[in-house]
Short mmCIF file of C-alpha atoms in Angstrom, two decimals:
data_model
loop_
_atom_site.label_atom_id
_atom_site.label_comp_id
_atom_site.label_asym_id
_atom_site.label_seq_id
_atom_site.Cartn_x
_atom_site.Cartn_y
_atom_site.Cartn_z
CA MET A 1 149.00 95.58 37.39
CA THR A 2 148.49 98.81 37.56
CA SER A 3 146.39 100.65 40.32
CA PRO A 4 143.39 102.45 40.70
CA PRO A 5 142.99 106.48 41.48
CA GLY A 6 142.41 105.82 45.62
CA ALA A 7 144.81 102.42 45.67
CA SER A 8 146.89 102.75 48.25
CA GLU A 9 151.18 104.08 47.92
CA GLY A 10 152.03 102.45 51.38
CA ALA A 11 151.95 105.92 53.29
CA PRO A 12 149.77 104.50 56.93
CA GLU A 13 145.90 106.31 56.79
CA PRO A 14 145.73 109.92 58.70
CA ARG A 15 144.83 109.54 62.07
CA PRO A 16 141.21 111.22 62.85
CA ARG A 17 141.30 115.05 63.78
CA VAL A 18 137.99 115.28 65.25
CA GLN A 19 137.51 113.29 68.19
CA SER A 20 133.94 113.53 68.45
CA ALA A 21 133.70 112.25 65.25
CA ALA A 22 136.47 109.58 65.38
CA ARG A 23 134.51 108.51 68.50
CA ALA A 24 130.46 108.48 66.77
CA VAL A 25 132.29 106.34 63.60
CA ALA A 26 133.60 104.44 66.03
CA ILE A 27 129.93 104.27 67.80
CA LEU A 28 128.52 103.53 63.92
CA MET A 29 131.06 100.78 63.40
CA ALA A 30 130.49 98.77 67.08
CA VAL A 31 126.46 99.07 66.36
CA ALA A 32 126.81 97.26 62.18
CA GLN A 33 128.96 94.67 63.42
CA SER A 34 126.81 93.69 66.34
CA ASP A 35 123.49 91.19 65.77
CA ASN A 36 121.17 92.25 67.72
CA GLY A 37 122.34 96.17 68.27
CA LEU A 38 124.04 97.37 71.62
CA THR A 39 123.55 98.61 75.34
CA THR A 40 124.70 102.10 76.29
CA ARG A 41 127.75 100.55 78.64
CA ALA A 42 128.33 98.16 75.88
CA ILE A 43 128.91 101.16 74.00
CA ALA A 44 131.17 102.52 75.51
CA GLU A 45 133.13 99.44 76.84
CA ARG A 46 133.65 98.66 72.95
CA VAL A 47 134.66 102.17 71.68
CA ALA A 48 136.09 103.10 75.48
CA ILE A 49 135.14 106.29 76.11
CA GLY A 50 133.38 107.36 79.73
CA ARG A 51 129.22 106.53 79.98
CA GLN A 52 128.05 110.04 79.49
CA ALA A 53 130.48 110.54 76.42
CA ALA A 54 129.22 107.64 75.15
CA TYR A 55 125.09 108.67 75.74
CA HIS A 56 126.01 112.54 73.78
CA LEU A 57 127.08 110.74 70.90
CA LEU A 58 123.95 109.04 70.82
CA HIS A 59 122.11 111.65 71.36
CA THR A 60 123.24 113.21 68.53
CA LEU A 61 123.44 109.95 66.51
CA VAL A 62 120.43 109.82 67.26
CA GLY A 63 119.25 112.60 66.24
CA ALA A 64 120.69 112.54 62.93
CA GLY A 65 118.13 109.28 61.75
CA VAL A 66 121.80 106.89 61.81
CA LEU A 67 120.55 104.83 64.85
CA VAL A 68 117.44 104.05 67.01
CA ARG A 69 116.88 102.96 70.29
CA GLY A 70 114.89 100.14 70.22
CA GLU A 71 113.71 97.12 72.94
CA GLY A 72 115.74 97.51 76.27
CA GLY A 73 117.54 100.24 75.37
CA ARG A 74 119.76 98.69 72.60
CA TYR A 75 120.63 101.50 69.82
CA MET A 76 120.45 99.55 66.43
CA LEU A 77 121.01 100.53 62.73
CA GLY A 78 118.15 103.63 61.29
CA LEU A 79 116.55 103.60 58.39
CA ARG A 80 119.08 106.55 57.08
CA VAL A 81 122.01 104.00 57.12
CA GLY A 82 120.54 102.79 53.85
CA THR A 83 121.53 105.32 52.42
CA LEU A 84 124.83 104.83 53.14
CA ALA A 85 124.67 101.23 52.09
CA HIS A 86 123.16 102.30 48.81
CA GLY A 87 125.45 104.87 48.15
CA PHE A 88 128.46 102.73 48.32
CA ALA A 89 127.33 100.30 46.86
CA ARG A 90 126.96 102.36 43.78
CA GLN A 91 130.35 104.56 44.24
CA LEU A 92 132.17 101.19 44.53
CA ALA A 93 130.22 99.99 41.53
CA PRO A 94 133.29 98.95 39.09
CA SER A 95 134.03 99.90 35.69
CA GLU A 96 131.13 99.50 33.34
CA HIS A 97 132.46 96.30 31.64
CA LEU A 98 133.42 94.22 34.31
CA ALA A 99 129.72 93.96 35.96
CA PRO A 100 128.80 91.68 32.24
CA ILE A 101 131.73 90.07 32.08
CA VAL A 102 131.15 88.95 35.84
CA ARG A 103 127.58 87.21 35.03
CA ALA A 104 129.17 85.44 32.10
CA LEU A 105 131.64 83.64 33.84
CA ALA A 106 129.24 82.73 36.66
CA GLN A 107 126.31 81.89 32.96
CA ALA A 108 129.03 79.75 31.48
CA THR A 109 130.95 77.53 34.65
CA GLY A 110 127.91 77.59 36.87
CA GLU A 111 129.50 79.19 40.02
CA THR A 112 129.13 82.02 41.90
CA ALA A 113 131.89 84.71 40.04
CA TYR A 114 133.50 88.19 41.31
CA ALA A 115 135.32 90.75 40.06
CA ALA A 116 137.95 92.80 43.13
CA GLY A 117 139.71 95.20 42.64
CA TRP A 118 142.15 97.86 45.17
CA TRP A 119 139.87 100.24 46.97
CA SER A 120 141.20 103.54 49.24
CA GLY A 121 144.17 100.97 50.62
CA GLU A 122 141.72 98.81 50.71
CA ILE A 123 141.57 95.02 48.64
CA ALA A 124 137.70 94.95 48.06
CA THR A 125 134.60 92.30 46.56
CA LEU A 126 133.51 95.12 43.37
CA THR A 127 130.67 92.52 42.46
CA VAL A 128 129.09 89.63 42.13
CA ALA A 129 127.45 87.18 40.03
CA ARG A 130 125.88 83.93 41.37
CA GLY A 131 126.25 80.57 40.13
CA THR A 132 123.47 78.65 38.64
CA ASN A 133 124.72 74.83 40.13
CA PRO A 134 122.79 73.60 42.35
CA VAL A 135 124.80 73.51 45.39
CA GLN A 136 127.00 76.65 45.62
CA ALA A 137 130.01 77.80 47.55
CA ALA A 138 129.33 80.50 50.38
CA GLU A 139 129.36 83.88 49.45
CA VAL A 140 131.09 87.31 49.64
CA SER A 141 128.69 90.15 49.22
CA GLN A 142 129.67 93.42 47.05
CA GLY A 143 131.92 95.00 49.02
CA TYR A 144 134.07 92.74 51.30
CA VAL A 145 137.26 93.70 52.04
CA GLY A 146 139.95 92.26 54.14
CA ASN A 147 142.04 89.31 54.78
CA ALA A 148 143.75 89.08 51.68
CA HIS A 149 145.95 86.71 52.03
CA ALA A 150 143.39 84.38 52.60
CA ARG A 151 141.48 84.69 49.44
CA ALA A 152 142.43 84.11 45.75
CA SER A 153 141.56 87.27 44.20
CA GLY A 154 143.13 89.38 47.33
CA LYS A 155 146.64 87.10 46.68
CA LEU A 156 146.38 88.51 42.68
CA LEU A 157 146.95 91.19 43.32
CA LEU A 158 148.77 90.87 46.48
CA ALA A 159 151.17 89.49 44.43
CA PHE A 160 151.57 91.68 41.41
CA ALA A 161 151.09 94.38 43.86
CA ALA A 162 154.04 97.75 43.91
CA PRO A 163 155.71 96.01 46.24
CA ALA A 164 155.30 99.07 49.05
CA ALA A 165 151.54 99.20 49.03
CA ARG A 166 151.45 95.31 49.36
CA GLU A 167 153.35 96.21 52.69
CA ALA A 168 151.30 98.80 53.80
CA TYR A 169 148.85 96.49 53.73
CA LEU A 170 150.34 92.95 54.73
CA GLU A 171 151.39 95.26 57.95
CA GLN A 172 147.38 97.05 58.82
CA HIS A 173 146.14 93.62 57.97
CA PRO A 174 147.12 90.82 60.32
CA LEU A 175 148.39 87.30 58.61
CA VAL A 176 143.43 85.43 60.38
CA ARG A 177 144.01 81.71 59.94
CA LEU A 178 140.60 81.42 58.70
CA ALA A 179 140.58 77.78 58.22
CA PRO A 180 143.32 74.80 59.15
CA ARG A 181 144.73 75.68 55.21
CA THR A 182 145.33 79.95 55.51
CA LEU A 183 148.76 80.98 54.97
CA THR A 184 149.73 83.13 58.46
CA THR A 185 152.65 83.42 58.31
CA ARG A 186 154.78 86.11 56.01
CA SER A 187 157.86 83.66 55.00
CA THR A 188 155.32 81.05 53.22
CA LEU A 189 152.77 84.39 52.03
CA ASP A 190 155.39 85.26 50.04
CA ALA A 191 156.32 81.90 48.34
CA ASP A 192 153.12 81.74 47.42
CA LEU A 193 152.95 84.77 46.02
CA ALA A 194 155.68 84.76 44.36
CA HIS A 195 154.31 81.90 42.59
CA ILE A 196 151.77 83.54 41.60
CA ARG A 197 153.77 86.20 39.47
CA GLU A 198 155.41 83.05 37.44
CA ARG A 199 152.15 80.93 37.00
CA GLY A 200 149.49 83.83 36.74
CA TYR A 201 146.32 82.62 39.03
CA ALA A 202 145.79 82.44 41.99
CA ILE A 203 144.68 79.78 44.45
CA ASP A 204 142.38 79.82 47.49
CA ASP A 205 142.24 75.48 48.60
CA GLU A 206 140.13 76.36 50.87
CA GLU A 207 142.06 78.56 52.74
CA PHE A 208 139.25 80.92 53.99
CA ALA A 209 136.69 79.12 54.15
CA ALA A 210 136.85 74.82 54.95
CA GLY A 211 135.42 73.31 52.36
CA LEU A 212 135.44 76.42 49.46
CA CYS A 213 137.64 76.74 46.94
CA CYS A 214 138.61 79.95 45.07
CA MET A 215 140.20 80.53 41.82
CA ALA A 216 141.33 83.97 39.77
CA VAL A 217 143.38 85.51 37.31
CA PRO A 218 144.22 88.89 36.09
CA PHE A 219 142.41 91.66 32.84
CA ASP A 220 144.12 92.41 30.24
CA GLY A 221 147.36 90.47 31.20
CA GLY A 222 147.58 92.13 34.47
CA HIS A 223 147.52 94.77 32.97
CA SER A 224 144.54 96.24 34.94
CA PRO A 225 143.69 96.41 38.31
CA PHE A 226 140.92 94.08 38.26
CA VAL A 227 140.93 91.03 38.28
CA LEU A 228 138.15 88.37 38.00
CA ALA A 229 137.23 85.21 40.50
CA LEU A 230 135.68 82.30 41.25
CA SER A 231 133.78 80.28 43.95
CA ALA A 232 132.82 76.59 44.35
CA PRO A 233 133.15 73.57 46.34
CA ARG A 234 136.41 72.10 46.86
CA GLU A 235 135.24 68.61 45.51
CA ARG A 236 133.76 70.33 42.60
CA ALA A 237 136.74 72.65 42.25
CA VAL A 238 139.55 70.01 42.24
CA ALA A 239 137.94 68.30 39.74
CA LYS A 240 137.37 71.02 37.28
CA ARG A 241 140.10 73.66 37.75
CA GLU A 242 141.53 73.37 34.14
CA SER A 243 138.81 73.53 32.26
CA TYR A 244 137.77 76.36 34.77
CA LEU A 245 140.65 78.23 33.97
CA GLU A 246 140.79 78.13 30.95
CA THR A 247 137.53 79.15 30.82
CA MET A 248 138.66 82.75 33.08
CA ARG A 249 141.03 83.04 31.04
CA ALA A 250 139.22 82.94 27.51
CA ILE A 251 136.44 85.96 29.50
CA ALA A 252 138.82 87.99 31.13
CA ARG A 253 140.40 88.65 27.95
CA SER A 254 136.65 89.01 25.83
#
C-alpha cells in the first residue's frame, strides 16, 4: 500500500522552535478539548506555564479573534477558528473519486461508510457518508485521527504500511484501551496485522467501542494509499459480514 504525500517515513516530528508560538497553539488545543472553556488558571496548569505568561498569550489570542473571554472569565474558541476548521476540512478532502464511492457503499448497505488514509504521519478519516438503516452505529467525523490500533481502517493501513512508518506511528501512539476487546499489547496487535495482510481486509470487533463492529478493505488491491470502511451495530455486522465484505470489495474495485 503506497503512501501519499505527507505520510510518515519514520522520522520524528520536529520540535517547535518558537516557544511562544508553541505555547499559543497548546492553549488553543486545551480550550478546544474542553467542554465549556477554561479559566486562565486552568489554562496555565494544563499548558504548564506561569499565569502571567498565560495572560499575555490569551490577550494576543483574543485580539486575533481565535479566542473569546466569556462569563466567569472562561476562554472559549472564537469565531475565526471556524475558518481554520473549514480550511482543514477543505484541504483534507480526499481525491474527488473517493466521496462518491463512500456514498455508494452507504447506499448499498444502509450502513455508515468511510474512507481513511495516511495524512502527515497520522491515520485520518477523510470522508464519511451516513447510512440509512434505522439503527446506526456511532460515527467518527471527517478529520478524526488517532487510535488506529482499535479501528478497522487504521489496522488495515498499519498492516500494509512500510515497516518504518508503522513503527514510527506505534511508537508515538500508545495502545490505549477504548473497549473491552481493544488490542493493547504489541504481540496481539502484530499478530492481528499479520493476519490482516494474509486475508486482505481488517475487522474491528468491538475494539473501538462496545456494540460497534467495523470492517475495511483496500482500494485497488492495496496499491492505493486509501481504504474503504464500514461501521455497523455488532449484531447486524456479524450477521451480514460476508455480504458486506463482498459489496465493499466490488465497490472498492469500481
